[in-house]
Every structure is written in structure tokens, then in C-alpha cells.
Amino acid sequence: MKCPWATNDRLTAYHDNEWGIPLHDERRLFEMLILEGVQAGLSWDTVLRKRDRYREVFDGFDPEKIARYDARKVRQLLTDPGIIRNRAKVAAAIGNARAFLTLQEELRRQRLSFDAYLWSFVGGKPICLRPQTLKDIPVTTPESHALSKALLTRGFKFVGPTICYAFMQAVGMTNDHLVTCFRAAPERSEKKSSR
């Protein structure tokens, strides 16, 4: 069995191959942070449908390139029907690339990585809540509030606690697959949330 939200081929592939699997590649973590912000107010299926086009027009989510986008590039993005044409979300992606690069440089001076920084909010291991039903899955946790506060303080946008929790689920910082799902975390490796 699998989680009941995987209702079409696109969501099923995402569920089976990405959601809840620990991710440590910094470019992919940055990509997921941007895409989760884009999702605000929309369905994840909508974002997945447009993800390939986002990768094309956002230069493979290269933060150094995105950080240099100018007004002309923004106008071009806002006319592209293959992405979600929301001015605030496009501006946030550019601002978040700049904030990401600043944070990444600061972390490098401390001999740390963005990956290690993110994972520190869950103690370096996935939180496994082992929910019985979809209703058992929270929309925020103390960890997502802490991550949100830290990112907002550093100038990131579209990183509220709910978006941060969705991000944490997406990149495997938390495993919220239902206990009946084949992707559920094994009981022996469980790490409880502090909620």
C-alpha cells in the first residue's frame, strides 16, 4: 500500500521515489526550498507538473545565476505559461538565491554546509512520526517553526512554518508516510518530534 494522496502517475512517482527520502545535495535542497515556496496556495501536483519548465527557465536552480536575474529576466519569467506567473514568488526565488549564497558563504567560513545547517534542525536524522492516517500528519512542528524563523531572519521569503514543514517532508527531514505505506520508516529507527 501507499499513502492515499498519490492519486495520479505524477504524484505516485514523486511519492515512491522522492517524498520523505533524505536529501543532501545542496542544489536540490535549494530547488525544493524554492518549489515549496512556489506551492503556497496551490497543490503540489500543480508544481510537479511545472517542475521541468522551472528547471529550464531557472537555470537548473543554480543559485549563482538566479541571484543575478534582472528586471528583464523577471519580465520574461512572468510571461512564461510553463511556470506559476506570480511576481512575488518570482521575486522571492531571486531573493532566496541571494540569501542562500550569503548563508552558504557564512557556513563555509565555519566549515559547515547548507545541508548540515538544514539537517541540524532535526538533529541530523529524520523525524519519523509513523502516522496512522493523513489527519495524524501535522502542518507545522516546533522544528519547522525554528527553521522558518532562522530562514526569515536571514532574508528568505515564502518560508513560513507550514512551507518549511512541507519542505522537511519533501527532503526527508521528516518521514510522514503512513504506517501502512511501503515507504514508512521502520519502527526501530524512529526519532520523535519534540512537538
CSV table of C-alpha atoms in Angstrom, one decimal, residues 3-170:
chain,number,residue,atom,x,y,z
A,3,CYS,CA,-0.2,7.0,1.0
A,4,PRO,CA,-3.6,7.9,-0.3
A,5,TRP,CA,-2.6,11.3,-1.6
A,6,ALA,CA,-0.7,9.6,-4.5
A,7,THR,CA,-3.7,9.8,-6.8
A,8,ASN,CA,-2.1,10.0,-10.3
A,9,ASP,CA,1.0,8.8,-12.1
A,10,ARG,CA,3.0,12.1,-11.4
A,11,LEU,CA,2.2,12.1,-7.7
A,12,THR,CA,2.8,8.3,-7.4
A,13,ALA,CA,6.2,8.6,-8.9
A,14,TYR,CA,7.0,11.5,-6.6
A,15,HIS,CA,5.7,9.6,-3.6
A,16,ASP,CA,7.6,6.4,-4.5
A,17,ASN,CA,10.9,8.0,-5.4
A,18,GLU,CA,11.3,11.3,-3.6
A,19,TRP,CA,9.0,12.3,-0.8
A,20,GLY,CA,10.4,11.5,2.6
A,21,ILE,CA,13.7,10.2,1.2
A,22,PRO,CA,16.7,12.0,2.9
A,23,LEU,CA,18.2,14.5,0.5
A,24,HIS,CA,21.7,16.0,1.0
A,25,ASP,CA,22.5,17.6,-2.4
A,26,GLU,CA,22.7,21.3,-1.8
A,27,ARG,CA,21.4,22.4,-5.3
A,28,ARG,CA,18.4,20.0,-4.9
A,29,LEU,CA,17.8,21.3,-1.4
A,30,PHE,CA,17.7,24.8,-2.8
A,31,GLU,CA,15.4,23.7,-5.6
A,32,MET,CA,13.0,22.2,-3.2
A,33,LEU,CA,13.0,25.2,-0.9
A,34,ILE,CA,12.1,27.4,-3.9
A,35,LEU,CA,9.4,25.0,-5.2
A,36,GLU,CA,7.8,24.6,-1.8
A,37,GLY,CA,7.5,28.4,-1.7
A,38,VAL,CA,6.0,28.4,-5.2
A,39,GLN,CA,3.4,25.9,-4.0
A,40,ALA,CA,1.9,28.3,-1.4
A,41,GLY,CA,-1.8,28.4,-2.0
A,42,LEU,CA,-1.6,25.7,-4.8
A,43,SER,CA,-1.5,21.9,-5.0
A,44,TRP,CA,1.8,20.1,-5.1
A,45,ASP,CA,0.5,18.3,-8.3
A,46,THR,CA,0.4,21.7,-10.0
A,47,VAL,CA,4.0,22.4,-9.0
A,48,LEU,CA,5.2,19.0,-10.1
A,49,ARG,CA,3.5,19.5,-13.5
A,50,LYS,CA,5.6,22.6,-14.0
A,51,ARG,CA,8.8,21.5,-12.3
A,52,ASP,CA,10.6,20.6,-15.6
A,53,ARG,CA,9.9,24.0,-17.0
A,54,TYR,CA,11.0,25.7,-13.8
A,55,ARG,CA,14.3,23.8,-14.1
A,56,GLU,CA,14.7,25.1,-17.6
A,57,VAL,CA,13.9,28.8,-17.1
A,58,PHE,CA,15.6,29.0,-13.6
A,59,ASP,CA,18.9,27.7,-15.0
A,60,GLY,CA,18.7,24.3,-13.3
A,61,PHE,CA,18.2,26.1,-10.0
A,62,ASP,CA,21.7,27.4,-10.0
A,63,PRO,CA,21.6,30.0,-7.1
A,64,GLU,CA,24.5,32.0,-8.5
A,65,LYS,CA,22.7,32.5,-11.8
A,66,ILE,CA,19.3,33.2,-10.2
A,67,ALA,CA,20.9,35.7,-7.9
A,68,ARG,CA,21.9,37.8,-10.9
A,69,TYR,CA,18.5,37.9,-12.5
A,70,ASP,CA,17.5,41.4,-13.5
A,71,ALA,CA,14.2,43.2,-14.3
A,72,ARG,CA,14.3,42.0,-17.9
A,73,LYS,CA,14.6,38.3,-16.8
A,74,VAL,CA,11.8,38.8,-14.3
A,75,ARG,CA,9.5,40.2,-17.2
A,76,GLN,CA,10.5,37.2,-19.3
A,77,LEU,CA,9.6,34.7,-16.5
A,78,LEU,CA,6.3,36.4,-15.8
A,79,THR,CA,5.2,35.8,-19.4
A,80,ASP,CA,6.2,32.1,-19.4
A,81,PRO,CA,3.0,30.0,-19.2
A,82,GLY,CA,5.1,26.9,-18.1
A,83,ILE,CA,5.6,28.3,-14.6
A,84,ILE,CA,3.4,29.9,-12.0
A,85,ARG,CA,3.5,33.6,-13.0
A,86,ASN,CA,3.3,35.2,-9.6
A,87,ARG,CA,5.5,38.3,-9.3
A,88,ALA,CA,6.0,37.9,-5.5
A,89,LYS,CA,7.1,34.2,-5.9
A,90,VAL,CA,9.5,35.0,-8.7
A,91,ALA,CA,11.0,37.9,-6.7
A,92,ALA,CA,11.2,35.5,-3.7
A,93,ALA,CA,13.1,32.9,-5.7
A,94,ILE,CA,15.7,35.6,-6.7
A,95,GLY,CA,15.9,37.0,-3.2
A,96,ASN,CA,16.2,33.5,-1.8
A,97,ALA,CA,19.1,32.7,-4.2
A,98,ARG,CA,20.9,35.7,-2.8
A,99,ALA,CA,20.1,34.8,0.8
A,100,PHE,CA,21.2,31.2,0.1
A,101,LEU,CA,24.6,32.3,-1.3
A,102,THR,CA,25.2,34.6,1.7
A,103,LEU,CA,24.3,31.9,4.2
A,104,GLN,CA,26.3,29.3,2.3
A,105,GLU,CA,29.4,31.6,2.4
A,106,GLU,CA,28.9,32.2,6.1
A,107,LEU,CA,28.6,28.5,6.7
A,108,ARG,CA,31.7,27.7,4.7
A,109,ARG,CA,33.7,30.0,6.9
A,110,GLN,CA,32.5,27.9,9.8
A,111,ARG,CA,33.4,24.7,7.9
A,112,LEU,CA,29.8,23.8,7.7
A,113,SER,CA,27.4,23.2,4.7
A,114,PHE,CA,23.9,24.3,3.9
A,115,ASP,CA,23.0,20.6,4.1
A,116,ALA,CA,24.3,20.3,7.6
A,117,TYR,CA,22.7,23.5,8.6
A,118,LEU,CA,19.2,22.4,7.5
A,119,TRP,CA,19.6,18.9,9.0
A,120,SER,CA,20.7,20.4,12.3
A,121,PHE,CA,17.0,21.4,12.9
A,122,VAL,CA,16.1,17.7,13.2
A,123,GLY,CA,19.3,16.6,14.9
A,124,GLY,CA,20.8,15.2,11.7
A,125,LYS,CA,18.3,12.3,11.4
A,126,PRO,CA,14.7,12.1,10.0
A,127,ILE,CA,11.9,12.6,12.4
A,128,CYS,CA,9.5,9.6,12.0
A,129,LEU,CA,6.1,10.3,13.3
A,130,ARG,CA,4.6,7.0,11.9
A,131,PRO,CA,1.1,8.5,11.3
A,132,GLN,CA,-1.9,6.1,11.1
A,133,THR,CA,-4.0,8.5,8.9
A,134,LEU,CA,-3.5,11.7,7.0
A,135,LYS,CA,-5.2,13.5,9.9
A,136,ASP,CA,-2.3,12.5,12.1
A,137,ILE,CA,0.2,14.4,10.0
A,138,PRO,CA,0.8,17.9,11.4
A,139,VAL,CA,1.1,21.0,9.2
A,140,THR,CA,3.8,22.5,11.4
A,141,THR,CA,6.1,21.3,14.2
A,142,PRO,CA,8.4,23.1,16.6
A,143,GLU,CA,11.2,22.1,14.2
A,144,SER,CA,9.5,23.8,11.2
A,145,HIS,CA,8.9,26.9,13.3
A,146,ALA,CA,12.5,27.0,14.2
A,147,LEU,CA,13.7,26.5,10.6
A,148,SER,CA,11.2,29.2,9.4
A,149,LYS,CA,12.4,31.7,12.0
A,150,ALA,CA,16.0,31.1,11.1
A,151,LEU,CA,15.5,31.4,7.4
A,152,LEU,CA,13.3,34.5,7.7
A,153,THR,CA,15.9,36.1,9.9
A,154,ARG,CA,18.4,35.5,7.1
A,155,GLY,CA,16.2,37.2,4.5
A,156,PHE,CA,14.5,34.2,2.9
A,157,LYS,CA,10.8,34.7,1.8
A,158,PHE,CA,8.0,32.2,1.4
A,159,VAL,CA,9.4,30.1,4.2
A,160,GLY,CA,6.7,30.2,6.8
A,161,PRO,CA,6.4,27.3,9.3
A,162,THR,CA,3.9,25.4,7.0
A,163,ILE,CA,6.0,25.8,3.9
A,164,CYS,CA,9.1,24.7,6.0
A,165,TYR,CA,7.3,21.6,7.2
A,166,ALA,CA,6.3,20.7,3.6
A,167,PHE,CA,9.9,21.2,2.7
A,168,MET,CA,11.1,19.0,5.5
A,169,GLN,CA,8.7,16.3,4.4
A,170,ALA,CA,9.9,16.6,0.8
